Short mmCIF file of C-alpha atoms in Angstrom, two decimals:
data_model
loop_
_atom_site.label_atom_id
_atom_site.label_comp_id
_atom_site.label_asym_id
_atom_site.label_seq_id
_atom_site.Cartn_x
_atom_site.Cartn_y
_atom_site.Cartn_z
CA UNK A 25 -22.40 7.18 7.18
CA UNK A 26 -18.92 7.71 8.55
CA UNK A 27 -16.15 9.65 6.77
CA UNK A 28 -12.60 9.26 8.11
CA UNK A 29 -10.23 12.03 6.97
CA UNK A 30 -6.45 11.59 6.67
CA UNK A 31 -4.56 14.89 6.52
CA UNK A 32 -1.65 15.67 4.21
CA UNK A 33 1.76 17.22 4.76
CA UNK A 34 4.18 14.92 2.95
CA UNK A 35 3.88 12.34 5.75
CA UNK A 36 6.31 14.59 7.62
CA UNK A 37 4.27 17.53 8.94
CA UNK A 38 0.66 18.50 9.64
CA UNK A 39 -2.15 17.46 11.93
CA UNK A 40 -5.93 17.10 11.95
CA UNK A 41 -6.32 20.41 13.79
CA UNK A 42 -6.79 22.81 10.81
CA UNK A 43 -9.67 20.77 9.36
CA UNK A 44 -12.93 21.95 10.93
CA UNK A 45 -15.46 19.37 9.78
CA UNK A 46 -18.37 20.53 11.96
CA UNK A 47 -20.24 22.39 9.20
CA UNK A 48 -19.70 19.55 6.71
CA UNK A 49 -21.03 16.96 9.18
CA UNK A 50 -24.07 18.98 10.21
CA UNK A 51 -24.96 20.10 6.69
CA UNK A 52 -24.70 16.65 5.12
CA UNK A 53 -25.79 14.33 7.91
CA UNK A 54 -22.55 12.36 8.19
CA UNK A 55 -20.20 11.50 11.03
CA UNK A 56 -16.68 12.77 10.29
CA UNK A 57 -13.60 11.47 12.07
CA UNK A 58 -10.33 13.38 11.73
CA UNK A 59 -7.21 11.75 13.10
CA UNK A 60 -3.53 12.18 13.75
CA UNK A 61 -0.83 9.66 12.94
CA UNK A 62 2.91 9.48 13.50
CA UNK A 63 4.99 11.52 11.06
CA UNK A 64 8.55 11.60 9.74
CA UNK A 65 10.95 9.04 11.28
CA UNK A 66 8.49 8.41 14.12
CA UNK A 67 5.95 7.16 11.57
CA UNK A 68 8.10 5.82 8.75
CA UNK A 69 11.52 4.31 9.43
CA UNK A 70 12.84 1.23 7.68
CA UNK A 71 16.16 -0.05 9.05
CA UNK A 72 17.77 -3.50 9.23
CA UNK A 73 18.61 -3.12 12.92
CA UNK A 74 15.03 -2.39 13.92
CA UNK A 75 13.78 -5.17 11.68
CA UNK A 76 16.07 -7.81 13.18
CA UNK A 77 15.15 -6.82 16.75
CA UNK A 78 11.41 -6.31 16.17
CA UNK A 79 8.81 -8.08 18.27
CA UNK A 80 6.71 -9.13 15.25
CA UNK A 81 6.28 -8.68 11.50
CA UNK A 82 4.26 -5.48 11.78
CA UNK A 83 6.80 -3.87 14.08
CA UNK A 84 9.49 -4.85 11.59
CA UNK A 85 7.72 -3.17 8.68
CA UNK A 86 8.72 0.43 9.42
CA UNK A 87 5.20 1.46 8.35
CA UNK A 88 4.24 2.64 11.82
CA UNK A 89 2.01 5.49 10.59
CA UNK A 90 0.03 3.23 8.29
CA UNK A 91 -0.47 0.90 11.24
CA UNK A 92 -1.80 3.93 13.14
CA UNK A 93 -4.40 4.48 10.40
CA UNK A 94 -5.39 0.81 10.43
CA UNK A 95 -5.73 0.94 14.22
CA UNK A 96 -7.90 4.06 13.92
CA UNK A 97 -10.20 2.29 11.45
CA UNK A 98 -10.43 -0.63 13.86
CA UNK A 99 -11.43 1.82 16.59
CA UNK A 100 -14.09 3.29 14.30
CA UNK A 101 -15.53 -0.16 13.61
CA UNK A 102 -15.78 -0.95 17.32
CA UNK A 103 -16.89 2.44 18.68
CA UNK A 104 -18.49 4.70 16.07
CA UNK A 105 -22.04 3.50 16.78
CA UNK A 106 -21.82 5.38 20.10
CA UNK A 107 -21.45 8.58 18.06
CA UNK A 108 -24.35 7.82 15.71
CA UNK A 109 -22.16 6.38 12.96
CA UNK A 110 -22.76 3.31 10.83
CA UNK A 111 -19.72 1.03 11.05
CA UNK A 112 -20.94 -0.73 7.92
CA UNK A 113 -20.76 2.44 5.84
CA UNK A 114 -17.26 3.93 6.31
CA UNK A 115 -15.55 6.07 3.66
CA UNK A 116 -11.88 6.97 4.01
CA UNK A 117 -10.76 10.21 2.38
CA UNK A 118 -7.46 12.03 2.36
CA UNK A 119 -5.51 14.75 0.60
CA UNK A 120 -1.92 14.80 -0.70
CA UNK A 121 0.16 12.49 1.51
CA UNK A 122 -3.12 11.55 3.17
CA UNK A 123 -4.38 10.45 -0.25
CA UNK A 124 -1.18 8.46 -0.85
CA UNK A 125 -1.99 6.74 2.42
CA UNK A 126 -5.53 6.04 1.17
CA UNK A 127 -4.06 4.19 -1.83
CA UNK A 128 -1.97 2.21 0.66
CA UNK A 129 -5.08 1.37 2.69
CA UNK A 130 -6.56 0.02 -0.53
CA UNK A 131 -3.44 -2.14 -0.96
CA UNK A 132 -2.82 -3.44 2.57
CA UNK A 133 -4.45 -6.73 3.55
CA UNK A 134 -4.58 -5.49 7.15
CA UNK A 135 -7.33 -2.97 6.29
CA UNK A 136 -9.61 -5.41 4.49
CA UNK A 137 -13.23 -4.90 5.54
CA UNK A 138 -12.51 -1.78 7.60
CA UNK A 139 -13.91 0.68 5.02
CA UNK A 140 -16.38 0.64 2.16
CA UNK A 141 -15.37 3.54 -0.07
CA UNK A 142 -12.29 5.68 -0.72
CA UNK A 143 -11.84 9.29 -1.85
CA UNK A 144 -8.33 10.16 -3.08
CA UNK A 145 -7.59 13.90 -3.33
CA UNK A 146 -4.30 14.75 -5.06
CA UNK A 147 -2.66 11.46 -4.19
CA UNK A 148 -0.21 9.13 -5.92
CA UNK A 149 -0.04 5.35 -6.02
CA UNK A 150 3.56 5.13 -4.84
CA UNK A 151 5.55 3.11 -2.33
CA UNK A 152 9.26 2.83 -1.53
CA UNK A 153 11.66 -0.07 -1.94
CA UNK A 154 13.77 -0.98 1.07
CA UNK A 155 16.86 -0.05 -0.95
CA UNK A 156 15.65 3.51 -1.41
CA UNK A 157 14.59 3.74 2.23
CA UNK A 158 17.75 2.23 3.74
CA UNK A 159 20.79 2.40 1.45
CA UNK A 160 23.59 5.01 1.57
CA UNK A 161 23.23 7.83 -0.95
CA UNK A 162 26.41 6.68 -2.71
CA UNK A 163 25.31 3.06 -3.06
CA UNK A 164 24.92 1.66 -6.61
CA UNK A 165 21.23 1.53 -5.66
CA UNK A 166 21.21 4.90 -3.92
CA UNK A 167 19.17 5.48 -0.81
CA UNK A 168 17.39 8.74 -0.06
CA UNK A 169 19.17 11.68 1.55
CA UNK A 170 16.71 11.40 4.45
CA UNK A 171 16.67 7.61 4.45
CA UNK A 172 17.51 5.62 7.55
CA UNK A 173 21.22 5.13 6.79
CA UNK A 174 21.96 8.80 6.18
CA UNK A 175 19.94 9.90 9.18
CA UNK A 176 21.74 7.43 11.41
CA UNK A 177 25.09 8.86 10.25
CA UNK A 178 23.83 12.37 11.06
CA UNK A 179 22.67 11.32 14.53
CA UNK A 180 26.02 9.70 15.32
CA UNK A 181 27.79 12.91 14.37
CA UNK A 182 25.41 15.09 16.38
CA UNK A 183 26.01 12.90 19.43
CA UNK A 184 29.76 13.44 19.03
CA UNK A 185 30.37 9.77 18.28
CA UNK A 186 31.90 10.54 14.87
CA UNK A 187 33.60 13.58 13.38
CA UNK A 188 32.25 13.21 9.85
CA UNK A 189 30.29 10.92 7.54
CA UNK A 190 33.28 8.62 6.88
CA UNK A 191 33.94 8.18 10.59
CA UNK A 192 30.23 7.60 11.25
CA UNK A 193 30.19 4.81 8.67
CA UNK A 194 33.17 3.24 10.42
CA UNK A 195 31.35 3.40 13.76
CA UNK A 196 28.29 1.74 12.24
CA UNK A 197 30.37 -1.11 10.89
CA UNK A 198 31.55 -1.91 14.43
CA UNK A 199 28.05 -2.02 15.93
CA UNK A 200 25.68 -4.96 15.98
CA UNK A 201 21.98 -4.65 15.19
CA UNK A 202 20.94 -4.61 18.85
CA UNK A 203 23.41 -1.81 19.62
CA UNK A 204 22.16 0.25 16.66
CA UNK A 205 18.54 -0.37 17.65
CA UNK A 206 19.24 0.73 21.24
CA UNK A 207 20.98 3.87 19.96
CA UNK A 208 18.07 4.78 17.65
CA UNK A 209 15.40 4.14 20.26
CA UNK A 210 17.34 6.15 22.83
CA UNK A 211 17.40 9.37 20.81
CA UNK A 212 15.30 12.20 22.28
CA UNK A 213 12.71 13.55 19.84
CA UNK A 214 14.44 16.93 19.44
CA UNK A 215 17.68 15.18 18.41
CA UNK A 216 15.76 12.80 16.18
CA UNK A 217 14.22 15.68 14.24
CA UNK A 218 17.26 18.00 14.17
CA UNK A 219 18.78 16.79 10.84
CA UNK A 220 15.39 17.27 9.18
CA UNK A 221 14.80 20.89 10.10
CA UNK A 222 13.84 23.15 7.16
CA UNK A 223 12.66 26.74 6.93
CA UNK A 224 9.12 25.76 5.92
CA UNK A 225 8.98 22.60 8.05
CA UNK A 226 8.21 20.28 5.15
CA UNK A 227 10.92 17.85 4.06
CA UNK A 228 11.07 14.84 1.75
CA UNK A 229 11.68 11.41 3.25
CA UNK A 230 10.79 7.83 2.29
CA UNK A 231 7.44 6.50 3.51
CA UNK A 232 5.12 3.60 2.66
CA UNK A 233 7.62 0.76 2.47
CA UNK A 234 7.22 -2.43 0.44
CA UNK A 235 7.83 -4.69 3.43
CA UNK A 236 5.72 -7.65 2.29
CA UNK A 237 3.47 -7.63 5.37
CA UNK A 238 1.83 -4.26 5.83
CA UNK A 239 2.33 -3.34 2.16
CA UNK A 240 3.02 -5.68 -0.76
CA UNK A 241 6.57 -5.99 -2.08
CA UNK A 242 5.31 -4.95 -5.53
CA UNK A 243 4.66 -1.38 -6.73
CA UNK A 244 1.07 -0.32 -5.98
CA UNK A 245 0.20 -0.04 -9.67
CA UNK A 246 1.05 -3.74 -10.00
CA UNK A 247 -0.98 -4.53 -6.89
CA UNK A 248 -4.05 -2.91 -8.45
CA UNK A 249 -3.57 -5.13 -11.50
CA UNK A 250 -4.20 -8.22 -9.33
CA UNK A 251 -7.89 -8.65 -8.40
CA UNK A 252 -6.98 -10.71 -5.32
CA UNK A 253 -4.37 -8.28 -3.98
CA UNK A 254 -6.31 -5.14 -3.04
CA UNK A 255 -9.41 -4.07 -1.15
CA UNK A 256 -12.02 -3.52 -3.85
CA UNK A 257 -14.35 -0.67 -2.86
CA UNK A 258 -15.80 2.23 -4.89
CA UNK A 259 -13.17 4.93 -5.50
CA UNK A 260 -13.51 8.64 -6.20
CA UNK A 261 -10.21 10.28 -7.17
CA UNK A 262 -9.10 13.63 -8.49
CA UNK A 263 -6.47 16.33 -8.69
CA UNK A 264 -6.31 20.08 -8.90
CA UNK A 265 -5.62 21.57 -12.32
CA UNK A 266 -2.51 23.46 -11.18
CA UNK A 267 -1.24 21.17 -8.41
CA UNK A 268 2.40 22.17 -8.72
CA UNK A 269 2.02 25.95 -8.59
CA UNK A 270 1.81 25.98 -4.80
CA UNK A 271 5.22 24.31 -4.52
CA UNK A 272 6.77 26.50 -7.23
CA UNK A 273 5.52 29.59 -5.42
CA UNK A 274 7.00 28.38 -2.13
CA UNK A 275 10.36 27.16 -3.46
CA UNK A 276 11.59 30.53 -4.75
CA UNK A 277 13.13 28.86 -7.81
CA UNK A 278 10.73 30.57 -10.20
CA UNK A 279 9.73 33.68 -8.24
CA UNK A 280 11.16 36.84 -6.75
CA UNK A 281 9.84 38.87 -3.84
CA UNK A 282 8.47 42.31 -4.62
CA UNK A 283 9.39 44.71 -1.81
CA UNK A 284 11.23 41.76 -0.27
CA UNK A 285 7.94 40.15 0.74
CA UNK A 286 5.33 39.60 -1.99
CA UNK A 287 6.13 36.76 -4.44
CA UNK A 288 5.85 37.40 -8.16
CA UNK A 289 6.58 35.07 -11.08
CA UNK A 290 9.88 35.81 -12.87
CA UNK A 291 9.27 34.04 -16.19
CA UNK A 292 5.54 33.33 -16.67
CA UNK A 293 6.01 31.09 -19.74
CA UNK A 294 8.52 28.84 -17.97
CA UNK A 295 6.50 28.89 -14.73
CA UNK A 296 3.37 27.74 -16.54
CA UNK A 297 5.13 25.02 -18.55
CA UNK A 298 6.73 23.50 -15.44
CA UNK A 299 3.43 23.69 -13.56
CA UNK A 300 1.52 22.13 -16.43
CA UNK A 301 3.87 19.17 -16.85
CA UNK A 302 4.13 18.44 -13.13
CA UNK A 303 0.36 18.83 -12.65
CA UNK A 304 -0.49 16.55 -15.56
CA UNK A 305 1.96 13.98 -14.22
CA UNK A 306 0.17 14.29 -10.86
CA UNK A 307 -3.13 13.48 -12.58
CA UNK A 308 -1.55 10.53 -14.36
CA UNK A 309 -0.06 8.88 -11.25
CA UNK A 310 -2.82 10.03 -8.89
CA UNK A 311 -5.84 9.17 -11.02
CA UNK A 312 -5.66 7.68 -14.49
CA UNK A 313 -2.90 5.10 -14.01
CA UNK A 314 -4.22 3.53 -10.76
CA UNK A 315 -7.88 3.68 -11.81
CA UNK A 316 -7.12 2.08 -15.18
CA UNK A 317 -5.60 -0.88 -13.30
CA UNK A 318 -8.57 -1.08 -10.96
CA UNK A 319 -11.01 -0.98 -13.85
CA UNK A 320 -9.23 -3.85 -15.59
CA UNK A 321 -9.28 -6.07 -12.50
CA UNK A 322 -12.75 -5.07 -11.25
CA UNK A 323 -14.76 -3.88 -14.27
CA UNK A 324 -18.01 -3.54 -12.33
CA UNK A 325 -16.47 -1.42 -9.57
CA UNK A 326 -17.80 2.18 -9.50
CA UNK A 327 -14.99 4.67 -10.20
CA UNK A 328 -15.34 8.46 -10.33
CA UNK A 329 -12.94 11.28 -11.20
CA UNK A 330 -12.86 15.04 -10.63
CA UNK A 331 -10.61 17.94 -11.57
CA UNK A 332 -10.70 21.02 -9.35
CA UNK A 333 -10.39 24.14 -11.57
CA UNK A 334 -11.34 27.03 -9.26
CA UNK A 335 -8.87 29.94 -9.36
CA UNK A 336 -11.16 32.97 -8.91
CA UNK A 337 -8.83 34.73 -6.48
CA UNK A 338 -7.71 38.31 -6.10
CA UNK A 339 -5.53 39.62 -8.91
CA UNK A 340 -3.71 42.95 -8.94
CA UNK A 341 -0.40 44.49 -10.02
CA UNK A 342 0.88 43.70 -6.53
CA UNK A 343 -0.20 40.06 -6.17
CA UNK A 344 -1.57 37.92 -8.99
CA UNK A 345 -2.88 34.84 -7.22
CA UNK A 346 -4.49 33.21 -10.30
CA UNK A 347 -1.07 33.27 -11.96
CA UNK A 348 0.99 32.42 -8.88
CA UNK A 349 -1.24 29.76 -7.32
CA UNK A 350 -3.98 28.95 -9.82
CA UNK A 351 -6.11 25.95 -8.95
CA UNK A 352 -3.23 24.87 -6.76
CA UNK A 353 -2.52 21.99 -4.45
CA UNK A 354 -4.75 21.73 -1.36
CA UNK A 355 -7.02 24.60 -2.43
CA UNK A 356 -10.05 22.30 -2.64
CA UNK A 357 -9.80 21.75 1.13
CA UNK A 358 -11.19 25.26 1.72
CA UNK A 359 -14.37 24.12 -0.04
CA UNK A 360 -14.85 21.00 2.09
CA UNK A 361 -13.80 22.33 5.48
CA UNK A 362 -13.42 25.82 6.89
CA UNK A 363 -10.64 28.03 5.51
CA UNK A 364 -7.32 26.19 5.25
CA UNK A 365 -5.28 27.90 2.52
CA UNK A 366 -7.34 31.09 2.85
CA UNK A 367 -6.47 31.26 6.53
CA UNK A 368 -2.79 31.87 5.73
CA UNK A 369 -3.01 33.50 2.29
CA UNK A 370 -5.05 36.76 2.09
CA UNK A 371 -6.90 37.24 -1.18
CA UNK A 372 -7.97 33.64 -1.74
CA UNK A 373 -11.46 34.39 -0.45
CA UNK A 374 -12.90 37.90 -0.40
CA UNK A 375 -16.23 39.69 -0.69
CA UNK A 376 -16.19 39.54 -4.47
CA UNK A 377 -15.86 35.75 -4.78
CA UNK A 378 -17.24 34.43 -1.51
CA UNK A 379 -20.82 33.79 -2.63
CA UNK A 380 -19.83 31.72 -5.68
CA UNK A 381 -17.15 29.92 -3.66
CA UNK A 382 -19.63 29.04 -0.93
CA UNK A 383 -22.01 27.61 -3.54
CA UNK A 384 -19.26 25.47 -5.08
CA UNK A 385 -18.24 24.28 -1.61
CA UNK A 386 -21.79 23.20 -0.81
CA UNK A 387 -21.99 21.28 -4.09
CA UNK A 388 -18.70 19.51 -3.38
CA UNK A 389 -19.75 18.52 0.14
CA UNK A 390 -23.07 17.32 -1.32
CA UNK A 391 -21.23 15.09 -3.83
CA UNK A 392 -18.75 13.80 -1.23
CA UNK A 393 -21.64 12.93 1.10
CA UNK A 394 -23.57 11.27 -1.72
CA UNK A 395 -20.57 9.02 -2.25
CA UNK A 396 -20.39 8.30 1.48
CA UNK A 397 -24.07 7.34 1.56
CA UNK A 398 -24.27 5.27 -1.63
CA UNK A 399 -20.79 4.50 -2.98
CA UNK A 400 -21.48 6.86 -5.87
CA UNK A 401 -21.75 10.67 -5.89
CA UNK A 402 -24.74 10.61 -8.24
CA UNK A 403 -26.54 13.93 -8.10
CA UNK A 404 -25.31 14.54 -4.57
CA UNK A 405 -26.94 13.56 -1.31
CA UNK A 406 -29.55 16.21 -2.09
CA UNK A 407 -30.34 14.65 -5.51
CA UNK A 408 -30.38 18.19 -6.97
CA UNK A 409 -26.97 18.43 -8.67
CA UNK A 410 -25.81 17.49 -12.17
CA UNK A 411 -25.24 13.73 -12.25
CA UNK A 412 -21.59 12.81 -11.76
CA UNK A 413 -20.77 10.33 -14.55
CA UNK A 414 -18.96 7.09 -13.92
CA UNK A 415 -15.32 6.90 -15.13
CA UNK A 416 -14.21 4.06 -17.38
CA UNK A 417 -11.04 3.39 -19.35
CA UNK A 418 -12.94 3.68 -22.63
CA UNK A 419 -14.89 6.77 -21.56
CA UNK A 420 -12.74 8.65 -19.02
CA UNK A 421 -15.35 11.15 -17.90
CA UNK A 422 -14.48 13.50 -15.08
CA UNK A 423 -16.43 16.19 -13.28
CA UNK A 424 -14.76 19.60 -13.51
CA UNK A 425 -15.38 21.65 -10.37
CA UNK A 426 -15.48 25.41 -10.89
CA UNK A 427 -17.64 28.46 -10.33
CA UNK A 428 -19.91 29.68 -13.17
CA UNK A 429 -17.55 32.26 -14.72
CA UNK A 430 -14.92 29.52 -15.05
CA UNK A 431 -17.26 27.06 -16.72
CA UNK A 432 -19.13 25.78 -13.70
CA UNK A 433 -19.57 22.17 -12.68
CA UNK A 434 -19.51 20.10 -15.87
CA UNK A 435 -18.54 16.75 -17.35
CA UNK A 436 -15.47 16.41 -19.57
CA UNK A 437 -13.54 13.58 -21.15
CA UNK A 438 -9.87 13.74 -20.22
CA UNK A 439 -7.30 11.02 -19.68
CA UNK A 440 -3.65 11.65 -18.83
CA UNK A 441 -1.29 8.71 -18.84
CA UNK A 442 2.40 8.63 -18.00
CA UNK A 443 3.34 8.12 -21.64
CA UNK A 444 1.36 11.25 -22.58
CA UNK A 445 3.40 13.36 -20.17
CA UNK A 446 6.68 11.85 -21.36
CA UNK A 447 5.77 12.68 -24.96
CA UNK A 448 4.89 16.28 -24.02
CA UNK A 449 8.15 16.69 -22.11
CA UNK A 450 10.18 15.82 -25.21
CA UNK A 451 8.84 18.80 -27.17
CA UNK A 452 7.61 21.34 -24.62
CA UNK A 453 9.12 24.83 -24.76
CA UNK A 454 10.72 26.92 -23.29
CA UNK A 455 13.00 24.47 -21.49
CA UNK A 456 16.76 24.17 -21.38
CA UNK A 457 18.33 20.70 -21.63
CA UNK A 458 19.03 20.72 -17.91
CA UNK A 459 15.48 21.80 -17.05
CA UNK A 460 14.02 19.08 -19.27
CA UNK A 461 16.20 16.43 -17.64
CA UNK A 462 15.43 17.70 -14.15
CA UNK A 463 11.71 17.47 -14.94
CA UNK A 464 12.14 13.88 -16.10
CA UNK A 465 13.96 13.00 -12.86
CA UNK A 466 11.45 14.71 -10.59
CA UNK A 467 8.42 13.28 -12.35
CA UNK A 468 9.58 9.73 -13.01
CA UNK A 469 12.45 8.90 -10.65
CA UNK A 470 12.24 10.96 -7.46
CA UNK A 471 8.44 11.06 -7.24
CA UNK A 472 6.99 9.67 -4.00
CA UNK A 473 8.17 6.12 -4.51
CA UNK A 474 7.30 5.71 -8.19
CA UNK A 475 10.81 5.15 -9.54
CA UNK A 476 9.56 2.22 -11.63
CA UNK A 477 8.37 4.87 -14.12
CA UNK A 478 11.98 5.91 -14.81
CA UNK A 479 13.75 4.54 -17.89
CA UNK A 480 17.52 4.96 -18.30
CA UNK A 481 17.10 4.56 -22.05
CA UNK A 482 14.48 7.31 -22.22
CA UNK A 483 16.63 9.53 -20.05
CA UNK A 484 19.61 9.09 -22.37
CA UNK A 485 17.49 9.61 -25.49
CA UNK A 486 16.21 12.86 -24.01
CA UNK A 487 19.78 14.16 -24.20
CA UNK A 488 20.41 13.82 -20.48
CA UNK A 489 23.69 11.87 -20.58
CA UNK A 490 25.70 14.90 -19.27
CA UNK A 491 23.53 15.03 -16.13
CA UNK A 492 23.74 12.14 -13.61
CA UNK A 493 20.09 11.51 -12.84
CA UNK A 494 20.05 11.66 -9.02
CA UNK A 495 22.09 14.88 -9.03
CA UNK A 496 19.05 16.64 -10.55
CA UNK A 497 16.54 15.43 -7.95
CA UNK A 498 14.43 18.33 -6.73
CA UNK A 499 15.84 20.78 -9.28
CA UNK A 500 12.56 21.35 -11.16
CA UNK A 501 10.32 21.91 -8.15
#
């Protein structure tokens, strides 16, 4: 069997390089393909000028990175036999933005027949409207700050063609589509990336556009409600219990640096509440909402769910990793590949936890390979593990993944829907009015192309009238 891995990084940073799949492949008897794809504006750029001057419908889509993934799967189909792989047994798997891209592969007609199973790790079933990808930020239907219009204004100013945003808009109004397209295509890469530079490298920008050719014009959740509209293959999906803690730890909004270097949580109660709400929302949009649609349209389709709970890291007065990071975003990657998070964060793996962590990692690889072989994880490829139960809407069983002192590998019933998270947000403490409204915006409006979850009426009823919604974007992360 072949497993094709799509790396994460917000669709703006990252590469396949950190993911050493050699041990996984040798241990489990699978062929693993890791790949790179275009990122940021090189991979995702939706603009009227490029659309009107495009050579064909695909080139007009702006979804260049998704086309890269489709091309890679075509290459696998034609060539993987030379590497000992079975082109008729291909599983795509990805994490974070890579998992969002897996949901898009399930939704694009261009990938039909190119894979036979999908593993979605910490993903979200989101895609962007053209308005959000292309409009000015001050439009009645506001575009993103790093959307194509705002970036084009920034590039004009950096080139010295306009003194400020107002002048850049005036320049744009005088240019035809072919002139704008020539200007955009003529930008050197360093100039192209300059307005997007951040301290940590990661930035938020629209990706996965509803162009009507590469991706449907409807939200992905609606696509999965239509049995004729998506590529029906077995799906295994899951999230990490404390997804959001990694981003809270990195943002500095909820932490302070001890000795100017070591992060510590300022207000543990608030930190945990924000992490819990965001992480449950992640499970809702990354697992329970899309799978419930799939189950309704394809009731016989095998669906499986996990929750990664492992947080057995070093804890001391100096650095409390279970509190700061918990079972955080991307941590499960260390259990499938070689060290990823542990490579850059001392204390994740150490002599005291390594044996149990190695055992959990082997079990996870065994399950992942079982799914690759059979379209169901079962009791792993080895047939020695606890049976992974099938997930259904009526019986939403998941497999919790943890080491023995944390409860071990076990089945649980847990379903988190968007309405559950909205109800919790209304009463959760301790939150100020502004924090509560910012959470609503970041979870239901500015959330990886899932703005259809936002309700102006709900926002008003939450007491958020004093806070214009888009002004709070990013304020709870």
